[in-house]
């Protein structure tokens, strides 16, 4: 009687990364990217603050003009600026600067005009824009970054 060797186990198919990992990259990929120089980051922080202000201004009009598609468009643009700032600078402040500009512009836009008009009316879509944009900003500001420090200064070794 001839003994047969056990059949080799089928090779496990390589795991396909999840959708968020394909879009945002894995944590290891994000941490392996090099950071821009300090002068470039400081310039990027200023530009991201201005960009956050402009997205806030445009988003406050778009979300009211084309409800509900405008609301989704405004939130998508807001999230893209926050996440883009995080990826460009590699620091949490990269997501915080456009968030600060976005929020500051919204505070100005919520004040009634002397004529009694509002730029950002107290409606459901405005509240969703405020809350959704704030949540997106906090999510982007808490994602893992390449540096352990606040301004891109390396933190202590772990």
mmCIF file with all atom_site columns, N, CA and C in Angstrom, residues 30-73:
data_model
loop_
_atom_site.group_PDB
_atom_site.id
_atom_site.type_symbol
_atom_site.label_atom_id
_atom_site.label_alt_id
_atom_site.label_comp_id
_atom_site.label_asym_id
_atom_site.label_entity_id
_atom_site.label_seq_id
_atom_site.pdbx_PDB_ins_code
_atom_site.Cartn_x
_atom_site.Cartn_y
_atom_site.Cartn_z
_atom_site.occupancy
_atom_site.B_iso_or_equiv
_atom_site.pdbx_formal_charge
_atom_site.auth_seq_id
_atom_site.auth_comp_id
_atom_site.auth_asym_id
_atom_site.auth_atom_id
_atom_site.pdbx_PDB_model_num
ATOM 1   N N  . UNK A 1 30 ? 0.899   56.092 6.294  1.00 0.00 ? 30 UNK A N  1
ATOM 2   C CA . UNK A 1 30 ? 0.859   57.502 6.685  1.00 0.00 ? 30 UNK A CA 1
ATOM 3   C C  . UNK A 1 30 ? 2.062   57.873 7.541  1.00 0.00 ? 30 UNK A C  1
ATOM 4   N N  . UNK A 1 31 ? 2.449   56.970 8.450  1.00 0.00 ? 31 UNK A N  1
ATOM 5   C CA . UNK A 1 31 ? 3.568   57.264 9.337  1.00 0.00 ? 31 UNK A CA 1
ATOM 6   C C  . UNK A 1 31 ? 4.910   57.214 8.617  1.00 0.00 ? 31 UNK A C  1
ATOM 7   N N  . UNK A 1 32 ? 4.981   56.513 7.484  1.00 0.00 ? 32 UNK A N  1
ATOM 8   C CA . UNK A 1 32 ? 6.232   56.396 6.741  1.00 0.00 ? 32 UNK A CA 1
ATOM 9   C C  . UNK A 1 32 ? 6.498   57.581 5.822  1.00 0.00 ? 32 UNK A C  1
ATOM 10  N N  . UNK A 1 33 ? 5.503   58.419 5.572  1.00 0.00 ? 33 UNK A N  1
ATOM 11  C CA . UNK A 1 33 ? 5.706   59.563 4.683  1.00 0.00 ? 33 UNK A CA 1
ATOM 12  C C  . UNK A 1 33 ? 6.629   60.580 5.347  1.00 0.00 ? 33 UNK A C  1
ATOM 13  N N  . UNK A 1 34 ? 7.426   61.249 4.534  1.00 0.00 ? 34 UNK A N  1
ATOM 14  C CA . UNK A 1 34 ? 8.316   62.268 5.086  1.00 0.00 ? 34 UNK A CA 1
ATOM 15  C C  . UNK A 1 34 ? 7.555   63.571 5.287  1.00 0.00 ? 34 UNK A C  1
ATOM 16  N N  . UNK A 1 35 ? 8.026   64.361 6.242  1.00 0.00 ? 35 UNK A N  1
ATOM 17  C CA . UNK A 1 35 ? 7.375   65.634 6.525  1.00 0.00 ? 35 UNK A CA 1
ATOM 18  C C  . UNK A 1 35 ? 7.988   66.739 5.689  1.00 0.00 ? 35 UNK A C  1
ATOM 19  N N  . UNK A 1 36 ? 7.188   67.760 5.349  1.00 0.00 ? 36 UNK A N  1
ATOM 20  C CA . UNK A 1 36 ? 7.767   68.914 4.667  1.00 0.00 ? 36 UNK A CA 1
ATOM 21  C C  . UNK A 1 36 ? 8.656   69.702 5.634  1.00 0.00 ? 36 UNK A C  1
ATOM 22  N N  . UNK A 1 37 ? 9.547   70.549 5.107  1.00 0.00 ? 37 UNK A N  1
ATOM 23  C CA . UNK A 1 37 ? 10.394  71.344 5.991  1.00 0.00 ? 37 UNK A CA 1
ATOM 24  C C  . UNK A 1 37 ? 9.557   72.298 6.852  1.00 0.00 ? 37 UNK A C  1
ATOM 25  N N  . UNK A 1 38 ? 10.155  72.796 7.921  1.00 0.00 ? 38 UNK A N  1
ATOM 26  C CA . UNK A 1 38 ? 9.434   73.638 8.878  1.00 0.00 ? 38 UNK A CA 1
ATOM 27  C C  . UNK A 1 38 ? 8.866   74.890 8.215  1.00 0.00 ? 38 UNK A C  1
ATOM 28  N N  . UNK A 1 39 ? 9.637   75.555 7.371  1.00 0.00 ? 39 UNK A N  1
ATOM 29  C CA . UNK A 1 39 ? 9.139   76.767 6.711  1.00 0.00 ? 39 UNK A CA 1
ATOM 30  C C  . UNK A 1 39 ? 7.944   76.437 5.825  1.00 0.00 ? 39 UNK A C  1
ATOM 31  N N  . UNK A 1 40 ? 7.992   75.305 5.171  1.00 0.00 ? 40 UNK A N  1
ATOM 32  C CA . UNK A 1 40 ? 6.861   74.891 4.341  1.00 0.00 ? 40 UNK A CA 1
ATOM 33  C C  . UNK A 1 40 ? 5.626   74.608 5.172  1.00 0.00 ? 40 UNK A C  1
ATOM 34  N N  . UNK A 1 41 ? 5.815   73.996 6.339  1.00 0.00 ? 41 UNK A N  1
ATOM 35  C CA . UNK A 1 41 ? 4.671   73.717 7.214  1.00 0.00 ? 41 UNK A CA 1
ATOM 36  C C  . UNK A 1 41 ? 4.043   75.002 7.739  1.00 0.00 ? 41 UNK A C  1
ATOM 37  N N  . UNK A 1 42 ? 4.869   75.962 8.133  1.00 0.00 ? 42 UNK A N  1
ATOM 38  C CA . UNK A 1 42 ? 4.328   77.227 8.652  1.00 0.00 ? 42 UNK A CA 1
ATOM 39  C C  . UNK A 1 42 ? 3.542   77.943 7.564  1.00 0.00 ? 42 UNK A C  1
ATOM 40  N N  . UNK A 1 43 ? 4.067   77.957 6.359  1.00 0.00 ? 43 UNK A N  1
ATOM 41  C CA . UNK A 1 43 ? 3.337   78.555 5.238  1.00 0.00 ? 43 UNK A CA 1
ATOM 42  C C  . UNK A 1 43 ? 2.041   77.798 4.988  1.00 0.00 ? 43 UNK A C  1
ATOM 43  N N  . UNK A 1 44 ? 2.106   76.481 5.067  1.00 0.00 ? 44 UNK A N  1
ATOM 44  C CA . UNK A 1 44 ? 0.906   75.670 4.858  1.00 0.00 ? 44 UNK A CA 1
ATOM 45  C C  . UNK A 1 44 ? -0.137  75.947 5.931  1.00 0.00 ? 44 UNK A C  1
ATOM 46  N N  . UNK A 1 45 ? 0.285   76.163 7.185  1.00 0.00 ? 45 UNK A N  1
ATOM 47  C CA . UNK A 1 45 ? -0.666  76.463 8.251  1.00 0.00 ? 45 UNK A CA 1
ATOM 48  C C  . UNK A 1 45 ? -1.439  77.742 7.951  1.00 0.00 ? 45 UNK A C  1
ATOM 49  N N  . UNK A 1 46 ? -0.733  78.763 7.502  1.00 0.00 ? 46 UNK A N  1
ATOM 50  C CA . UNK A 1 46 ? -1.398  80.040 7.182  1.00 0.00 ? 46 UNK A CA 1
ATOM 51  C C  . UNK A 1 46 ? -2.360  79.852 6.011  1.00 0.00 ? 46 UNK A C  1
ATOM 52  N N  . UNK A 1 47 ? -1.913  79.168 4.975  1.00 0.00 ? 47 UNK A N  1
ATOM 53  C CA . UNK A 1 47 ? -2.776  78.943 3.812  1.00 0.00 ? 47 UNK A CA 1
ATOM 54  C C  . UNK A 1 47 ? -3.976  78.067 4.165  1.00 0.00 ? 47 UNK A C  1
ATOM 55  N N  . UNK A 1 48 ? -3.777  77.093 5.035  1.00 0.00 ? 48 UNK A N  1
ATOM 56  C CA . UNK A 1 48 ? -4.893  76.239 5.449  1.00 0.00 ? 48 UNK A CA 1
ATOM 57  C C  . UNK A 1 48 ? -5.915  77.011 6.278  1.00 0.00 ? 48 UNK A C  1
ATOM 58  N N  . UNK A 1 49 ? -5.464  77.948 7.095  1.00 0.00 ? 49 UNK A N  1
ATOM 59  C CA . UNK A 1 49 ? -6.393  78.793 7.849  1.00 0.00 ? 49 UNK A CA 1
ATOM 60  C C  . UNK A 1 49 ? -7.265  79.596 6.889  1.00 0.00 ? 49 UNK A C  1
ATOM 61  N N  . UNK A 1 50 ? -6.628  80.204 5.891  1.00 0.00 ? 50 UNK A N  1
ATOM 62  C CA . UNK A 1 50 ? -7.374  80.990 4.898  1.00 0.00 ? 50 UNK A CA 1
ATOM 63  C C  . UNK A 1 50 ? -8.304  80.090 4.090  1.00 0.00 ? 50 UNK A C  1
ATOM 64  N N  . UNK A 1 51 ? -7.832  78.911 3.719  1.00 0.00 ? 51 UNK A N  1
ATOM 65  C CA . UNK A 1 51 ? -8.663  77.979 2.964  1.00 0.00 ? 51 UNK A CA 1
ATOM 66  C C  . UNK A 1 51 ? -9.862  77.510 3.783  1.00 0.00 ? 51 UNK A C  1
ATOM 67  N N  . UNK A 1 52 ? -9.652  77.260 5.070  1.00 0.00 ? 52 UNK A N  1
ATOM 68  C CA . UNK A 1 52 ? -10.768 76.900 5.942  1.00 0.00 ? 52 UNK A CA 1
ATOM 69  C C  . UNK A 1 52 ? -11.803 78.003 6.029  1.00 0.00 ? 52 UNK A C  1
ATOM 70  N N  . UNK A 1 53 ? -11.341 79.255 6.064  1.00 0.00 ? 53 UNK A N  1
ATOM 71  C CA . UNK A 1 53 ? -12.265 80.392 6.084  1.00 0.00 ? 53 UNK A CA 1
ATOM 72  C C  . UNK A 1 53 ? -13.064 80.471 4.795  1.00 0.00 ? 53 UNK A C  1
ATOM 73  N N  . UNK A 1 54 ? -12.390 80.274 3.667  1.00 0.00 ? 54 UNK A N  1
ATOM 74  C CA . UNK A 1 54 ? -13.087 80.341 2.381  1.00 0.00 ? 54 UNK A CA 1
ATOM 75  C C  . UNK A 1 54 ? -14.081 79.195 2.206  1.00 0.00 ? 54 UNK A C  1
ATOM 76  N N  . UNK A 1 55 ? -13.709 77.999 2.657  1.00 0.00 ? 55 UNK A N  1
ATOM 77  C CA . UNK A 1 55 ? -14.630 76.861 2.564  1.00 0.00 ? 55 UNK A CA 1
ATOM 78  C C  . UNK A 1 55 ? -15.851 77.106 3.445  1.00 0.00 ? 55 UNK A C  1
ATOM 79  N N  . UNK A 1 56 ? -15.651 77.714 4.585  1.00 0.00 ? 56 UNK A N  1
ATOM 80  C CA . UNK A 1 56 ? -16.767 78.034 5.471  1.00 0.00 ? 56 UNK A CA 1
ATOM 81  C C  . UNK A 1 56 ? -17.718 79.038 4.822  1.00 0.00 ? 56 UNK A C  1
ATOM 82  N N  . UNK A 1 57 ? -17.138 80.048 4.215  1.00 0.00 ? 57 UNK A N  1
ATOM 83  C CA . UNK A 1 57 ? -17.954 81.078 3.554  1.00 0.00 ? 57 UNK A CA 1
ATOM 84  C C  . UNK A 1 57 ? -18.739 80.475 2.391  1.00 0.00 ? 57 UNK A C  1
ATOM 85  N N  . UNK A 1 58 ? -18.066 79.717 1.546  1.00 0.00 ? 58 UNK A N  1
ATOM 86  C CA . UNK A 1 58 ? -18.753 79.098 0.406  1.00 0.00 ? 58 UNK A CA 1
ATOM 87  C C  . UNK A 1 58 ? -19.759 78.054 0.867  1.00 0.00 ? 58 UNK A C  1
ATOM 88  N N  . UNK A 1 59 ? -19.381 77.255 1.845  1.00 0.00 ? 59 UNK A N  1
ATOM 89  C CA . UNK A 1 59 ? -20.261 76.199 2.330  1.00 0.00 ? 59 UNK A CA 1
ATOM 90  C C  . UNK A 1 59 ? -21.533 76.732 2.965  1.00 0.00 ? 59 UNK A C  1
ATOM 91  N N  . UNK A 1 60 ? -21.447 77.887 3.627  1.00 0.00 ? 60 UNK A N  1
ATOM 92  C CA . UNK A 1 60 ? -22.648 78.443 4.254  1.00 0.00 ? 60 UNK A CA 1
ATOM 93  C C  . UNK A 1 60 ? -23.677 78.875 3.212  1.00 0.00 ? 60 UNK A C  1
ATOM 94  N N  . UNK A 1 61 ? -23.226 79.275 2.044  1.00 0.00 ? 61 UNK A N  1
ATOM 95  C CA . UNK A 1 61 ? -24.167 79.620 0.986  1.00 0.00 ? 61 UNK A CA 1
ATOM 96  C C  . UNK A 1 61 ? -24.638 78.389 0.214  1.00 0.00 ? 61 UNK A C  1
ATOM 97  N N  . UNK A 1 62 ? -23.719 77.473 -0.074 1.00 0.00 ? 62 UNK A N  1
ATOM 98  C CA . UNK A 1 62 ? -24.053 76.290 -0.874 1.00 0.00 ? 62 UNK A CA 1
ATOM 99  C C  . UNK A 1 62 ? -25.025 75.382 -0.129 1.00 0.00 ? 62 UNK A C  1
ATOM 100 N N  . UNK A 1 63 ? -24.838 75.195 1.167  1.00 0.00 ? 63 UNK A N  1
ATOM 101 C CA . UNK A 1 63 ? -25.706 74.279 1.913  1.00 0.00 ? 63 UNK A CA 1
ATOM 102 C C  . UNK A 1 63 ? -27.140 74.779 1.966  1.00 0.00 ? 63 UNK A C  1
ATOM 103 N N  . UNK A 1 64 ? -27.338 76.071 1.883  1.00 0.00 ? 64 UNK A N  1
ATOM 104 C CA . UNK A 1 64 ? -28.692 76.619 1.869  1.00 0.00 ? 64 UNK A CA 1
ATOM 105 C C  . UNK A 1 64 ? -29.265 76.667 0.456  1.00 0.00 ? 64 UNK A C  1
ATOM 106 N N  . UNK A 1 65 ? -28.410 76.922 -0.510 1.00 0.00 ? 65 UNK A N  1
ATOM 107 C CA . UNK A 1 65 ? -28.860 77.110 -1.880 1.00 0.00 ? 65 UNK A CA 1
ATOM 108 C C  . UNK A 1 65 ? -29.379 75.821 -2.503 1.00 0.00 ? 65 UNK A C  1
ATOM 109 N N  . UNK A 1 66 ? -28.692 74.714 -2.294 1.00 0.00 ? 66 UNK A N  1
ATOM 110 C CA . UNK A 1 66 ? -29.063 73.453 -2.941 1.00 0.00 ? 66 UNK A CA 1
ATOM 111 C C  . UNK A 1 66 ? -29.333 72.361 -1.918 1.00 0.00 ? 66 UNK A C  1
ATOM 112 N N  . UNK A 1 67 ? -30.256 72.571 -1.034 1.00 0.00 ? 67 UNK A N  1
ATOM 113 C CA . UNK A 1 67 ? -30.555 71.570 -0.010 1.00 0.00 ? 67 UNK A CA 1
ATOM 114 C C  . UNK A 1 67 ? -31.169 70.348 -0.669 1.00 0.00 ? 67 UNK A C  1
ATOM 115 N N  . UNK A 1 68 ? -30.824 69.150 -0.338 1.00 0.00 ? 68 UNK A N  1
ATOM 116 C CA . UNK A 1 68 ? -29.814 68.594 0.551  1.00 0.00 ? 68 UNK A CA 1
ATOM 117 C C  . UNK A 1 68 ? -28.486 68.327 -0.132 1.00 0.00 ? 68 UNK A C  1
ATOM 118 N N  . UNK A 1 69 ? -28.422 68.368 -1.465 1.00 0.00 ? 69 UNK A N  1
ATOM 119 C CA . UNK A 1 69 ? -27.166 68.081 -2.162 1.00 0.00 ? 69 UNK A CA 1
ATOM 120 C C  . UNK A 1 69 ? -26.101 69.116 -1.813 1.00 0.00 ? 69 UNK A C  1
ATOM 121 N N  . UNK A 1 70 ? -26.497 70.357 -1.633 1.00 0.00 ? 70 UNK A N  1
ATOM 122 C CA . UNK A 1 70 ? -25.551 71.400 -1.264 1.00 0.00 ? 70 UNK A CA 1
ATOM 123 C C  . UNK A 1 70 ? -24.959 71.165 0.109  1.00 0.00 ? 70 UNK A C  1
ATOM 124 N N  . UNK A 1 71 ? -25.771 70.637 1.005  1.00 0.00 ? 71 UNK A N  1
ATOM 125 C CA . UNK A 1 71 ? -25.276 70.321 2.345  1.00 0.00 ? 71 UNK A CA 1
ATOM 126 C C  . UNK A 1 71 ? -24.212 69.231 2.274  1.00 0.00 ? 71 UNK A C  1
ATOM 127 N N  . UNK A 1 72 ? -24.475 68.195 1.489  1.00 0.00 ? 72 UNK A N  1
ATOM 128 C CA . UNK A 1 72 ? -23.490 67.117 1.337  1.00 0.00 ? 72 UNK A CA 1
ATOM 129 C C  . UNK A 1 72 ? -22.221 67.620 0.653  1.00 0.00 ? 72 UNK A C  1
ATOM 130 N N  . UNK A 1 73 ? -22.379 68.489 -0.331 1.00 0.00 ? 73 UNK A N  1
ATOM 131 C CA . UNK A 1 73 ? -21.227 69.064 -1.018 1.00 0.00 ? 73 UNK A CA 1
ATOM 132 C C  . UNK A 1 73 ? -20.404 69.926 -0.068 1.00 0.00 ? 73 UNK A C  1
#
